[in-house]
XYZ file of C-alpha atoms in Angstrom:
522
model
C -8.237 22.934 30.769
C -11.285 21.599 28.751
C -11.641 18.466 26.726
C -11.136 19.406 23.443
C -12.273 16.642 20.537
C -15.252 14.699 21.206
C -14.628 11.283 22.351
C -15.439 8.016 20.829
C -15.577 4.339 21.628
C -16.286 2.154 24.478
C -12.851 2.653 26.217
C -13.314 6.514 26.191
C -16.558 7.075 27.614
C -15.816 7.292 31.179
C -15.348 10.187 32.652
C -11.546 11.219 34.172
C -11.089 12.883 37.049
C -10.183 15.599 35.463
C -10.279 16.651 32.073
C -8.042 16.076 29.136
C -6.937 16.906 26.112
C -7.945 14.056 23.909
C -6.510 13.847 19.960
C -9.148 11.624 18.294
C -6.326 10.704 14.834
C -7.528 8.577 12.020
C -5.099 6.454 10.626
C -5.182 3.838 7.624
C -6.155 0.114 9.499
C -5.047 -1.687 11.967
C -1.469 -2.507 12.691
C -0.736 -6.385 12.377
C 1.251 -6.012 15.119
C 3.028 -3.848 17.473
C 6.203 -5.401 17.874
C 8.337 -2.678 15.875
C 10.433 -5.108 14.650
C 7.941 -7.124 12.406
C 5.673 -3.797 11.363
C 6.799 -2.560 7.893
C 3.676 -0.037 7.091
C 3.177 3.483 7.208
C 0.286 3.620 9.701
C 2.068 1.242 12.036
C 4.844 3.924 12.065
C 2.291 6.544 12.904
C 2.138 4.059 15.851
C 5.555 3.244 16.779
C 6.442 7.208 16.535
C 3.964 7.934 19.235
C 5.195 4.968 21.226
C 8.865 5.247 21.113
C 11.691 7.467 20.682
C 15.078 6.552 19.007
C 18.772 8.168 19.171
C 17.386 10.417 16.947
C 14.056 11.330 15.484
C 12.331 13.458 13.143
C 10.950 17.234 14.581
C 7.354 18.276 13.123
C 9.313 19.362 10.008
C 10.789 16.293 9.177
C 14.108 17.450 10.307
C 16.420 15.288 12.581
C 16.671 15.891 16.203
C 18.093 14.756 19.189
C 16.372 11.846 20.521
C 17.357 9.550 23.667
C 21.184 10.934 22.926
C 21.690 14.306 23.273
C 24.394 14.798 20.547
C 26.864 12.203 18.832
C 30.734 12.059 17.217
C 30.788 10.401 13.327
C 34.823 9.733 12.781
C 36.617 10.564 10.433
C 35.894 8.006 7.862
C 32.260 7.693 8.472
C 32.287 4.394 9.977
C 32.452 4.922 13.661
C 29.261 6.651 15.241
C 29.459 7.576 18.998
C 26.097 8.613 20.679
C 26.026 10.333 24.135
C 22.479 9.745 25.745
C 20.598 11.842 27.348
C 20.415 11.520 31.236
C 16.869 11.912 31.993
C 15.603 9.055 29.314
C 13.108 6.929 31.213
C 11.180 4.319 30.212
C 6.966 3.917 30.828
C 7.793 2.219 33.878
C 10.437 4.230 35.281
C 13.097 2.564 34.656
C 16.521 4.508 32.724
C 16.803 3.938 29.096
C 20.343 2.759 28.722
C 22.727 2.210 25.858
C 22.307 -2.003 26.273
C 18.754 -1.546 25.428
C 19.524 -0.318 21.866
C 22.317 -3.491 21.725
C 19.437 -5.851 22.946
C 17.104 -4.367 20.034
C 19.563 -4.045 17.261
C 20.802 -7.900 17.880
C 17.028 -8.861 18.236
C 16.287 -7.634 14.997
C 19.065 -8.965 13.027
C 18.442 -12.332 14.987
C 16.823 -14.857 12.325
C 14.556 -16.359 14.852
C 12.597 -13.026 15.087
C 12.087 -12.975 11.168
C 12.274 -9.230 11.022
C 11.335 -8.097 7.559
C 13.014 -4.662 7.261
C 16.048 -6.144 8.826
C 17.870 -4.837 6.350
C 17.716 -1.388 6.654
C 19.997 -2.088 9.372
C 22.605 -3.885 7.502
C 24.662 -1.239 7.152
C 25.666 -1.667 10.986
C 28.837 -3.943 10.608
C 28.529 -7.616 10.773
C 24.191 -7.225 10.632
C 23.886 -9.011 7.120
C 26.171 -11.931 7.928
C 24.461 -12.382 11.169
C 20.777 -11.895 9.930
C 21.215 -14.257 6.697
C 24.836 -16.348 7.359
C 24.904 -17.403 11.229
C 27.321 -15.262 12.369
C 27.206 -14.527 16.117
C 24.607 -12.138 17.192
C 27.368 -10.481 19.262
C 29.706 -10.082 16.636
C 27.032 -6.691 15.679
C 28.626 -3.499 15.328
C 26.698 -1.676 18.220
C 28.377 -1.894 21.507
C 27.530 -0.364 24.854
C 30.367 1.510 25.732
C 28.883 2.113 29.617
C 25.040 2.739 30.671
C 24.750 6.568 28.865
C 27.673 5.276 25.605
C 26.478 4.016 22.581
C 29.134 3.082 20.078
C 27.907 1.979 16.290
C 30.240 0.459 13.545
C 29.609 0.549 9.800
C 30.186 -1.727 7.251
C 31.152 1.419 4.854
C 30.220 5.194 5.048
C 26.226 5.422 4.666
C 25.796 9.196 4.094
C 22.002 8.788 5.290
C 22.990 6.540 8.965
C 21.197 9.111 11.257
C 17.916 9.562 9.075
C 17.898 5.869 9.013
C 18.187 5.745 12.904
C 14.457 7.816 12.687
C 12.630 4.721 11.380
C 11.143 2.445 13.293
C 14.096 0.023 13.289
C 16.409 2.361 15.164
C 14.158 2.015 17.866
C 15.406 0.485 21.525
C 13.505 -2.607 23.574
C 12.620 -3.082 27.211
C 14.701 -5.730 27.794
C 12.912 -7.089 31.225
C 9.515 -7.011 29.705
C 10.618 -8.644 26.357
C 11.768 -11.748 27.971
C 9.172 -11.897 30.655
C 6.718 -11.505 28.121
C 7.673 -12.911 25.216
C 5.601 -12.390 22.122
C 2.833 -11.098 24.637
C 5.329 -8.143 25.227
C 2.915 -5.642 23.355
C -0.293 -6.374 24.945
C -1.513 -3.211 27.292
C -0.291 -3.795 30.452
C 2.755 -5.048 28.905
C 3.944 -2.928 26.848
C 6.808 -0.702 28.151
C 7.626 2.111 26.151
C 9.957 5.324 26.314
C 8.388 7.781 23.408
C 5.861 10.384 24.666
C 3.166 8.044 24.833
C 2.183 4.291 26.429
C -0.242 1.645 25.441
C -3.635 2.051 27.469
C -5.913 -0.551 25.030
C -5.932 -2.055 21.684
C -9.448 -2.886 20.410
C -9.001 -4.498 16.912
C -11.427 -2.874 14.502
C -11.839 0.249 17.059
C -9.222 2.301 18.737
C -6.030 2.036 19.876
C -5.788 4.545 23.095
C -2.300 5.750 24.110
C -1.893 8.106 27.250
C 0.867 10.692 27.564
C 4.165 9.044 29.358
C 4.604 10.522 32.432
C 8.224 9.559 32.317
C 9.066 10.520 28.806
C 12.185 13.590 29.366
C 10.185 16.111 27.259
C 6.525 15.432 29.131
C 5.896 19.102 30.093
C 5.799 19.723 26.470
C 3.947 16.845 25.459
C 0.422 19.380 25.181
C -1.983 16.448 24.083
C -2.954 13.764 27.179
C -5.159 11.086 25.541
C -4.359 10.196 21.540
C -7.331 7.753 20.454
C -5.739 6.203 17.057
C -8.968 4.803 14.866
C -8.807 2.855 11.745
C -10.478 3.625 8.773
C -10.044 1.245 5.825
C -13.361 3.160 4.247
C -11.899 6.820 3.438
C -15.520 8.169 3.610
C -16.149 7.325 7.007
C -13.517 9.158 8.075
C -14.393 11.754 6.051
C -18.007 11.471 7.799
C -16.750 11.733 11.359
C -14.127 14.542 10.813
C -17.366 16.650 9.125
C -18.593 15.816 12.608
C -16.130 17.106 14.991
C -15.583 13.242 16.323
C -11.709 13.229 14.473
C -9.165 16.010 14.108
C -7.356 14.665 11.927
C -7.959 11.731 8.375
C -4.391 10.061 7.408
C -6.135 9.507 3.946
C -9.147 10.916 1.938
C -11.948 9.657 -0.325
C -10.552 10.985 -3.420
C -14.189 10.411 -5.337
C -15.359 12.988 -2.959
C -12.014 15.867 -3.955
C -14.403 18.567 -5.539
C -16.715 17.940 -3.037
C -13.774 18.323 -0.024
C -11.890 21.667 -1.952
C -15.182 23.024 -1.736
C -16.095 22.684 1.742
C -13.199 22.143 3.970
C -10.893 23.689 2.081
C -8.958 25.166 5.389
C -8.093 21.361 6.335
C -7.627 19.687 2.877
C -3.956 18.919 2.689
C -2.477 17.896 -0.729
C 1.284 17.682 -0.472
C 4.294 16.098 -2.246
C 5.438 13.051 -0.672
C 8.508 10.750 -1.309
C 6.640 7.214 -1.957
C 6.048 5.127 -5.319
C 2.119 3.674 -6.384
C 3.472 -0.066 -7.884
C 2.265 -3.106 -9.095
C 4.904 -6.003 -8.040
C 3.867 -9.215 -10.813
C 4.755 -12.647 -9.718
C 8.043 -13.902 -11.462
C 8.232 -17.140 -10.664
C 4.918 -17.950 -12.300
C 5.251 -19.478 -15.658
C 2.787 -16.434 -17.325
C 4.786 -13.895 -16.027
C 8.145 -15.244 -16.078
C 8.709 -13.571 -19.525
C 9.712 -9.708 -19.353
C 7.780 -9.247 -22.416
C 4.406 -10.523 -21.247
C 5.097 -7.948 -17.929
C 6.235 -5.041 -20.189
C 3.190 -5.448 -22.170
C 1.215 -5.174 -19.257
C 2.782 -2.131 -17.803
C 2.472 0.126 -21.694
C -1.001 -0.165 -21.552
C -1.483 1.238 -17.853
C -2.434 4.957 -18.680
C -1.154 6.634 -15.759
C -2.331 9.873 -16.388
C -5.925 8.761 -16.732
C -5.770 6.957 -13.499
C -4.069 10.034 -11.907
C -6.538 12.422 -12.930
C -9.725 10.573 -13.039
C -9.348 7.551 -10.414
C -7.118 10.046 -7.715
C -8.614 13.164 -8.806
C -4.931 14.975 -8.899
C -3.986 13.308 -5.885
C -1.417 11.349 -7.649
C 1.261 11.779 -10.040
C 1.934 9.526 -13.130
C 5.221 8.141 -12.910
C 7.423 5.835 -15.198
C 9.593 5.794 -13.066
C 10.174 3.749 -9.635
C 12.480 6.150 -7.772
C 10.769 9.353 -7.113
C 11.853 12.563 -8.642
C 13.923 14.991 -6.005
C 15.429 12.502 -3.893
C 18.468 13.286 -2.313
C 22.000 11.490 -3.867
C 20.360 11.018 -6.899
C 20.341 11.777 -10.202
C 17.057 11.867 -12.670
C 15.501 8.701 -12.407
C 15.481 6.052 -14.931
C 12.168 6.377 -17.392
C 10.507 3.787 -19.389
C 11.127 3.986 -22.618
C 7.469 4.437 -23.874
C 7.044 6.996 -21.457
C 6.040 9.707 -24.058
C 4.518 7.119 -26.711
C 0.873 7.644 -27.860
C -1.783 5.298 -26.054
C -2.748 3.709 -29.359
C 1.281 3.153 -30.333
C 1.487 1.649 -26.893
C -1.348 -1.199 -27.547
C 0.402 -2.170 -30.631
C 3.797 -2.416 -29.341
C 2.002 -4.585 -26.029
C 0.004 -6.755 -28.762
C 3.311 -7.702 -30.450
C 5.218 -8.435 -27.235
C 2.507 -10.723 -26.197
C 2.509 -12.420 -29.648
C 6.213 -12.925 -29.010
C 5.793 -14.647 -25.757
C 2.996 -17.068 -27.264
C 0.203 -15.650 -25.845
C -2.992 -14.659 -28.230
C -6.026 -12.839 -27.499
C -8.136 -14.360 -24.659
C -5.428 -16.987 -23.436
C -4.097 -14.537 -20.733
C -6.575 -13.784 -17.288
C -4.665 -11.933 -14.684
C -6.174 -12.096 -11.159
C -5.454 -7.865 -9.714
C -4.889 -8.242 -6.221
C -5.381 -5.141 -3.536
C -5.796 -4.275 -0.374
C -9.367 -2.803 0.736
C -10.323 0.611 -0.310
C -11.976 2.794 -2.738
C -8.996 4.377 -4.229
C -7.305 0.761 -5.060
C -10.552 -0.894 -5.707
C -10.928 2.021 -8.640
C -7.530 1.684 -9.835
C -7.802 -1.920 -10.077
C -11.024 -2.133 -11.653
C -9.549 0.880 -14.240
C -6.776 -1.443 -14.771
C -8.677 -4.238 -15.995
C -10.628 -2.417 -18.539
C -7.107 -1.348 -19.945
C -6.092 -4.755 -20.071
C -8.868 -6.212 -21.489
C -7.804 -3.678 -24.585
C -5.482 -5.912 -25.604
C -7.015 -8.831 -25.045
C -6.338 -9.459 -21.449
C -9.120 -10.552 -18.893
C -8.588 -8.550 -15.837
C -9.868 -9.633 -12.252
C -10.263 -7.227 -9.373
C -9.587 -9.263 -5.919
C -9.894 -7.221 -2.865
C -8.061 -8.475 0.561
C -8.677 -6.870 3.708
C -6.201 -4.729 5.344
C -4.999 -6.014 8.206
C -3.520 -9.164 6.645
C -3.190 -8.027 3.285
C 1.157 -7.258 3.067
C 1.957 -10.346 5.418
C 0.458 -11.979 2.410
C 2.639 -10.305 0.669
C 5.658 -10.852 2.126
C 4.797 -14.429 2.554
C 5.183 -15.370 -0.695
C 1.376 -15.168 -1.184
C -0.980 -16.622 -4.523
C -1.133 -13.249 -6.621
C -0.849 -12.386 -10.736
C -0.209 -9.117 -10.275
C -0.815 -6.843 -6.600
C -1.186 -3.302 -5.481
C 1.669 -2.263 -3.521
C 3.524 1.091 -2.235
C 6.610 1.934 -0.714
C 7.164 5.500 1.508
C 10.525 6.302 1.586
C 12.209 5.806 4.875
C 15.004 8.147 4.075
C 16.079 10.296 0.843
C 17.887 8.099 -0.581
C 17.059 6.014 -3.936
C 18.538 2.937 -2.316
C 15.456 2.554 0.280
C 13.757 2.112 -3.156
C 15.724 -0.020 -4.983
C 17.085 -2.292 -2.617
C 13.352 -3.423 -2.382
C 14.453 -5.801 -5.600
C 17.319 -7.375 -4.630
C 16.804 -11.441 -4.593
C 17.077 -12.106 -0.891
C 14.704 -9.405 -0.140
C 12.213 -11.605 0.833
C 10.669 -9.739 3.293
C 9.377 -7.003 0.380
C 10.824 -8.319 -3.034
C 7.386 -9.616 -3.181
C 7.660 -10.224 -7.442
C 10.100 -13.001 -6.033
C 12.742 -11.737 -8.755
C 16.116 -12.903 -9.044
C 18.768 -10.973 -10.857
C 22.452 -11.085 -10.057
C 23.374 -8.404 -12.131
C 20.574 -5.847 -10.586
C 22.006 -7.411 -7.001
C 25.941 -6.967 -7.877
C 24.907 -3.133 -9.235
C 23.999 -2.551 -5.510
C 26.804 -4.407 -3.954
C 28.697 -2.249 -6.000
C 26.838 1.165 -4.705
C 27.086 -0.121 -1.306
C 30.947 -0.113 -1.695
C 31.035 3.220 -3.406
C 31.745 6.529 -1.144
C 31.862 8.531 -4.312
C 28.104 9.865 -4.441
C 28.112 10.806 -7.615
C 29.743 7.677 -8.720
C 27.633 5.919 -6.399
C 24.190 7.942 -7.933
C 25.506 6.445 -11.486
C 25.769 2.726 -10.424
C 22.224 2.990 -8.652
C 20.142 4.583 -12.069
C 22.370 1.424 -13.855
C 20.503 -0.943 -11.508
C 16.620 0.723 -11.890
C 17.463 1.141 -15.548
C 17.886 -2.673 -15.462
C 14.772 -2.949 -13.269
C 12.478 -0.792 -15.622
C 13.650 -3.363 -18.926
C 12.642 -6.185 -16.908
C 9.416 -4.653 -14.883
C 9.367 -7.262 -12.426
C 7.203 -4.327 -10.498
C 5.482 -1.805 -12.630
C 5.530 1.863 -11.658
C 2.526 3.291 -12.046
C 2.266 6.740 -9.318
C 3.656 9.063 -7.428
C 2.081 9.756 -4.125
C 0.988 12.743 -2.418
C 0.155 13.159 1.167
C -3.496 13.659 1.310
C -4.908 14.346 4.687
C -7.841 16.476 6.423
C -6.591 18.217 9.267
C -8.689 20.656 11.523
C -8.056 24.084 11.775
C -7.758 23.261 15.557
C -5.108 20.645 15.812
C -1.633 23.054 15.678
C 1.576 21.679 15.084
C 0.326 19.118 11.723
C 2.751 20.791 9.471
C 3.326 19.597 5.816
C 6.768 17.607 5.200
C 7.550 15.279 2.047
C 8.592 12.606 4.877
C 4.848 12.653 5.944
C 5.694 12.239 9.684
C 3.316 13.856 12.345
C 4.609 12.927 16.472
C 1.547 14.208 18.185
C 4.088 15.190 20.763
C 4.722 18.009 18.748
C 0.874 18.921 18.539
C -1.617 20.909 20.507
C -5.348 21.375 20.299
C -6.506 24.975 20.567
C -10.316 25.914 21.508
């Protein structure tokens, strides 16, 4: 077998021994970090995916799968899950991947100490919330190892979408040995012990991540790609550059200034496809300018979504007034502004009154427009400003790097208004909404506090009813579009080069792509 993608970067240029098939992937940036438990972006997910395998996981279509159990009993009433695992789960360094390592995980997680932001999509095992936010015992956790190969998980109440939650990255198990010898070091190469199809080799910030296939992993004859090189590219064109030159297979994102240029000539490995994930703008509550809905729902009428849709993403984007995206499963239609269809010109009025309302004339008002670097955002930003400054609003562009740019974020960071998005984790409007809720810290990054918006989805929690339950959830983003503490703006799409070489990149709206399910052909 030949090598079969060009290698790049200092830690590929030796030669093997033999050769291999090396996968050369672009992905967004950098991970902040890859301790699963504290990563909360798409292309750390890319990461984790490659890394490690849950109970279950998510084929090359998006659809769920056995993972480390081989098949699983749900009870009667939905609360009681029972997962039989699979004999021949190993981890990197041999050893068996047991039920206890899932327990030691799914404690550390809900453990306050580790600070886990997406804690909470685990809090519909029983007892998770009151241990991650009230002190209960970690051991009180519904998730009990029944013997080495028996996992046995409790609910709090039925959650129709458990097993496609169990496919995110929180589902994921721990090494328990290397965790505690390690400590915080635990994901360092060399330390790092995972069970998915692939192990840490190196991590050079700023260059490549390398991962080799795991020898131990239960499905490794399969596994057709050896080496995957994962290389960030903040600057869309670069990648762009270096797939035009055979050094990448594959771009996770495109310069979307360069779209005619791209359905012109690479047309066989442009991939535009629909994609469950909302293009926001959260605005910071608790600061006195923005503490009035009316100054935020001004902001948000003059935003005209289809201009940046068509113009800044060149169709790569849909305009949305909504925050939950249209065809999600358990759902209804989504909640709409309410000057969703107004004219442009109507709009600007309606935002000049508001603003005279809250006290604010013309000139008084600068808002500082926070993103993370690239073109696309920089554009959108900079489009946004010279909409705001139509009604009398001076706009500011401020770009943040990357790497460090949603730990600000979450950290309760200095921002007017910022550039965010949220992927769905599973087809379900909850993963969208429950981003609000007050002690959401972790991504209610508006810092908004509404008990009636956070007893609406108590109240869907509690509801088995779907369609009673689909009701009470468009209540609460009905409630969250009059107040616009985040401002809908897009839809996404999955936008992506792929080469006609890599097999096995098939389209899904869940935009998931193991490489174990990949090959590269000559």
């Amino acid at each position: 077998m030949i090598t079969t993608a060009l290698t790049v970067g200092s830690a590929m240029l030796a030669q093997s021994a033999f050769a291999e098939v090396v996968y050369n992937r672009g992905n967004d940036t950098d991970p902040s970090t890859l301790d699963h438990h504290l990563t909360s972006t798409v292309s750390e997910g890319h990461l984790m995916r490659d890394l490690y395998e849950g109970l279950v996981v998510q084929d090359a279509n998006a659809e769920i799968v056995p993972g480390v159990a081989e098949s699983w009993e749900i009870s009667d009433d939905g609360l009681t899950y029972t997962f039989m695992l699979r004999e021949d789960a190993r981890w990197s360094n041999g050893d068996p991947v047991t039920a206890d390592d899932f327990v030691f995980a799914y404690r550390r997680i809900q453990d306050p100490a580790t600070a886990a932001p997406y804690a909470n999509i685990l809090y519909p095992m029983k007892n998770a919330e009151a241990i991650n936010t009230d002190g209960m015992d970690i051991e009180e956790l519904g998730a009990v190892a029944i013997d080495d190969r028996t996992l046995e998980i409790t609910l709090e109440q039925a959650t129709p979408y458990f097993l496609e939650l169990l496919t995110h990255q929180t589902g994921l198990p721990l090494h328990q040995a290397s965790v505690e010898e390690h400590g915080d070091q635990y994901t360092r190469p060399g330390n790092l012990v995972s069970n998915g199809a692939y192990m840490l080799e190196s991590f050079t910030p700023n260059d490549m991540i390398v991962m080799r296939k795991n020898p131990e992993f239960h499905d490794a004859d399969n596994v057709a790609i050896d080496v995957v090189n994962y290389i960030p590219f903040e600057d869309r064109a670069t990648c762009l550059r270096r797939f035009e030159a055979g050094e990448v297979l594959s771009c996770s994102d495109i310069p979307l200034e360069q779209m005619a240029y791209m359905r012109e000539n690479l047309a066989d490995s442009l991939r535009i496809v629909p994609y469950l994930g909302t293009y926001y703008l959260p605005v910071k509550t608790t600061k006195e300018e923005f503490s009035d809905p009316r100054v935020r729902q001004a902001i948000s009428m003059v935003i005209d979504r289809e201009f940046l849709a068509e113009e800044i993403w060149q169709g790569a984007m849909v305009p949305t007034h909504s925050f939950v995206p249209e065809g999600i499963g358990n759902y209804t239609e989504p909640a709409r502004l309410p000057y969703a269809d107004d004219d442009m010109l109507d709009r600007e009025d309606a935002a000049l009154a508001l603003l005279e309302e809250a006290g604010i004339g013309e000139g008084e008002l600068t808002i500082r427009l926070l993103y993370n670097s690239s073109e696309n955002n920089r554009n959108t930003m900079t489009a946004i400003a010279d909409m705001l400054g139509n009604i009398g609003i001076n706009g500011v562009p401020e770009e943040m790097e990357g790497a460090t740019y949603f730990n600000f974020l979450r950290s309760d960071g200095d921002f007017d208004v910022a550039r965010a998005g949220w992927i769905g984790d599973y087809s379900d409007p909850q993963n969208f909404l429950f981003l609000h809720e007050g002690a959401n810290l972790g991504f209610n990054y508006s810092r908004w506090a509404n008990e009636d918006y956070d007893q609406l989805m108590r109240d869907a929690a509690a509801e088995t009813d779907l369609d009673a339950r689909a009701e009470i959830l468009k209540q609460a983003e009905t409630l969250l579009l009059e107040e616009v503490p985040v401002i809908p703006i897009l839809y996404y799409t999955a936008n992506s080069l792929v080469s006609p070489s890599l097999q096995g990149w098939e389209d899904n709206v869940m935009n998931v792509h193991g490489t174990r399910w990949m090959s590269i052909s000559e």
